[in-house]
Amino acid sequence: MSELLTKAKNAKLAAREIAKNSTEDKNKALLAISDGLRKNVDYLTSENKKDIESGRNQGLHDSLIDRLVLNQQRIIDMADALVQLTELNDPIGSVMEEWTRPNGLKIEKVRVPIGVIGMIYEARPNVTVDAASLSLKTSNAVLLRGSSSAIHSNKALEKVIHEALEGTNVPVEAVQLLEDTSRETAAKMFQLNEYLDVLIPRGGQKLINTVVKNSSIPVLETGAGNCHLYIDESADKNMAIEVAINAKTQRPSVCNAIETILIDQKWADKNGAELLSQLQEANVKIHGDDWTVKHAENVVPATEEDYATEYLDNIVAIKTVESVDEAIQHINTYGTSHSESIITENDAHAIQFLNEVDAAAVYHNASTRFTDGFEFGFGAEIGISTQKLHARGPMGLEALTSMKYQLHGEGQIK
Amino acid sequence: MSELLTKAKNAKLAAREIAKNSTEDKNKALLAISDGLRKNVDYLTSENKKDIESGRNQGLHDSLIDRLVLNQQRIIDMADALVQLTELNDPIGSVMEEWTRPNGLKIEKVRVPIGVIGMIYEARPNVTVDAASLSLKTSNAVLLRGSSSAIHSNKALEKVIHEALEGTNVPVEAVQLLEDTSRETAAKMFQLNEYLDVLIPRGGQKLINTVVKNSSIPVLETGAGNCHLYIDESADKNMAIEVAINAKTQRPSVCNAIETILIDQKWADKNGAELLSQLQEANVKIHGDDWTVKHAENVVPATEEDYATEYLDNIVAIKTVESVDEAIQHINTYGTSHSESIITENDAHAIQFLNEVDAAAVYHNASTRFTDGFEFGFGAEIGISTQKLHARGPMGLEALTSMKYQLHGEGQIK
């Protein structure tokens, strides 16, 4: 039997076992893994060096090499995150709703694990520990398919995790890494509906698209954020400028940073020049419409393509609009339904924007940079969903759970 | 542009509009459709006759012809169901959770429509009205792809729905039927991620598998029910027999009827013969293990295949087991995670069964026949989900909704 099929079958069996583990069992396992990481810093960094070296030999970009690196600090951070995870409530087993039917049948809606999670990800080896620990906390088994560029690091992390789990009640095979990182095997994995309950791709848009297009297993899709800030006519000048600078520049490479600023024409005529100059002082390159080109130096005329682009860089598109309706229309046309914000003192406009903009997170008078599981107070995050089914927006532990109905009767028949 | 692409684009635009409709707008539209159906009984039945005739000419089975039929009673039933739907709470816009972060950001989790629903279904023309009305009530647009065998009936129903919507605030294009029922067009529909947010297949297992295997759009999967009744050692004799007969015979053709009865060996030795004779009196054919063959006449020896079969008929497989563990193991091996029941007076066994059996609905001392949206009190049902993501078990109106986070700030930046 192939490695994939063997491990998928083992994962399904392990899922049944870990579903029976208590919260205490699971937290002990998380602490054991945390200790294992701390004790194995030397082993992990030396295995990691093999990946770094082979990455350098293959001419990987510095930014990619940086993502590959496991140094002492990063290992300690992972170990600390595991301890924090033990402090979060265990969602499994909680009764979400309960009611009794006229025939006396009592119905309880109970939170249960999903089963087997297939995780497909790119360079960062920390995802190995992230995915393993969040799956474990939610009583799921996980089958990890990392990239070949991180294979030594991932195998070393799996070894540390397995050694830690051996001393606990959690089955070792609840966490398994595929050593075969070929595309052919990944393609087979996408069709293993019998053993895998969900696939979670984490990485670039290309990886995510490949999984979405080719998987017959349900996918928890995370994805691009072409996010907008709309500055309404009545927006407070300082608030608007401060939020614009923050949402664009605080970390431009992330999905919840803004890519386009839409400005009400009247606000633009009054305060727009100051916004443009402050953006440029913050080293932001501007691609703008006619109004923008007229009101600042060094503005690249914006094209249709600009409005559809997630720059993930110190670049912003700027466009003036005549109304909140036009802003909503623009966002629903070019946006990726991630995070969208309106700055306004006009409550009617705020309500209209929050209701009519179709996105996971819609903000009134705040930066879009808060769309993540930690900022939302979930204490953990497996990714930010850009789809509408099962989970939308930041996904914490609950996104890794399913439910079942437990019905209690006294012999009811239909 | 193809019919599919034109209608998919229109659906996406209509989804934006219907999302703005009030509960009153939607209920008025549902009542208008209800009136339209009542007024058009003659037109609908005469169009339906064309499908019946061509079905007969093509040699369709009587059972399929029966599913195709739209007679006065069935039309009145659909019209009545629309009135009942107006009486259900509108889930859209309700605040599911709200909390405030330490930085003052107030987060509301609000129920919103999914967007555009693609419905793919077989002969029954009533699904056209069902899917249209449930989508409308939840502010979704729907693109209907029925079967060619029901095309005249479906077109007539769409015409009645459109005429009714014309006098309301709900956009006519919120409900559209594809006239092109070719497989090639269906295959293209499965890949229209840009316009469709979810696909719901309703029909036989072959149709559902085709959609699951070929769709890159998220699927709400409904499916087979290989359901079990486990009679534990301490089960009350009369309750066990009554539930077994009910769960098998009350309507054998449905997914929540049982297909296998597992019996604790000690209970079987005491009461099994009576169960077998009562099943046979109720015209149930028995496929059984060695014990069963020994304790009744006319028992077909059960094979491995029997345990994996959804008979959907007056046939039941019977197997004795040594323990609740063996019963759970059998169900988790052969079951389809639909509906499973234990009859027992032993609470520890009941709890173990409810927790460890992996199914959408698990029952203690009741018939599995209660797994449906009406019996659960949802007031409506779009199907019974056998998957674990988004919705599991009977799907009422809430299964047709998504959520968004609305965040209220005073200029918060990160």
mmCIF file with all atom_site columns, C-alpha atoms in Angstrom, chain B residues 18 71 76 96 176 178 201 206 212 228 269 271 287 344 387 394:
data_model
loop_
_atom_site.group_PDB
_atom_site.id
_atom_site.type_symbol
_atom_site.label_atom_id
_atom_site.label_alt_id
_atom_site.label_comp_id
_atom_site.label_asym_id
_atom_site.label_entity_id
_atom_site.label_seq_id
_atom_site.pdbx_PDB_ins_code
_atom_site.Cartn_x
_atom_site.Cartn_y
_atom_site.Cartn_z
_atom_site.occupancy
_atom_site.B_iso_or_equiv
_atom_site.pdbx_formal_charge
_atom_site.auth_seq_id
_atom_site.auth_comp_id
_atom_site.auth_asym_id
_atom_site.auth_atom_id
_atom_site.pdbx_PDB_model_num
ATOM 1  C CA . ILE B 1 18  ? -32.446 40.357  -2.682  1.00 0.00 ? 18  ILE B CA 1
ATOM 2  C CA . ASN B 1 71  ? -51.631 17.205  -10.015 1.00 0.00 ? 71  ASN B CA 1
ATOM 3  C CA . ILE B 1 76  ? -52.086 23.036  -3.550  1.00 0.00 ? 76  ILE B CA 1
ATOM 4  C CA . MET B 1 96  ? -25.493 35.526  16.458  1.00 0.00 ? 96  MET B CA 1
ATOM 5  C CA . GLN B 1 176 ? -33.807 31.288  -12.698 1.00 0.00 ? 176 GLN B CA 1
ATOM 6  C CA . LEU B 1 178 ? -31.556 26.632  -16.884 1.00 0.00 ? 178 LEU B CA 1
ATOM 7  C CA . PRO B 1 201 ? -27.418 18.234  -5.455  1.00 0.00 ? 201 PRO B CA 1
ATOM 8  C CA . LYS B 1 206 ? -25.037 8.828   -8.723  1.00 0.00 ? 206 LYS B CA 1
ATOM 9  C CA . VAL B 1 212 ? -19.069 16.016  -5.338  1.00 0.00 ? 212 VAL B CA 1
ATOM 10 C CA . HIS B 1 228 ? -28.586 0.897   12.249  1.00 0.00 ? 228 HIS B CA 1
ATOM 11 C CA . ASP B 1 269 ? -30.950 -15.405 23.246  1.00 0.00 ? 269 ASP B CA 1
ATOM 12 C CA . ASN B 1 271 ? -35.988 -12.093 23.049  1.00 0.00 ? 271 ASN B CA 1
ATOM 13 C CA . HIS B 1 287 ? -30.754 -11.413 5.771   1.00 0.00 ? 287 HIS B CA 1
ATOM 14 C CA . THR B 1 344 ? -30.881 0.335   26.234  1.00 0.00 ? 344 THR B CA 1
ATOM 15 C CA . GLN B 1 387 ? -21.005 15.799  5.437   1.00 0.00 ? 387 GLN B CA 1
ATOM 16 C CA . PRO B 1 394 ? -31.359 18.029  8.666   1.00 0.00 ? 394 PRO B CA 1
#
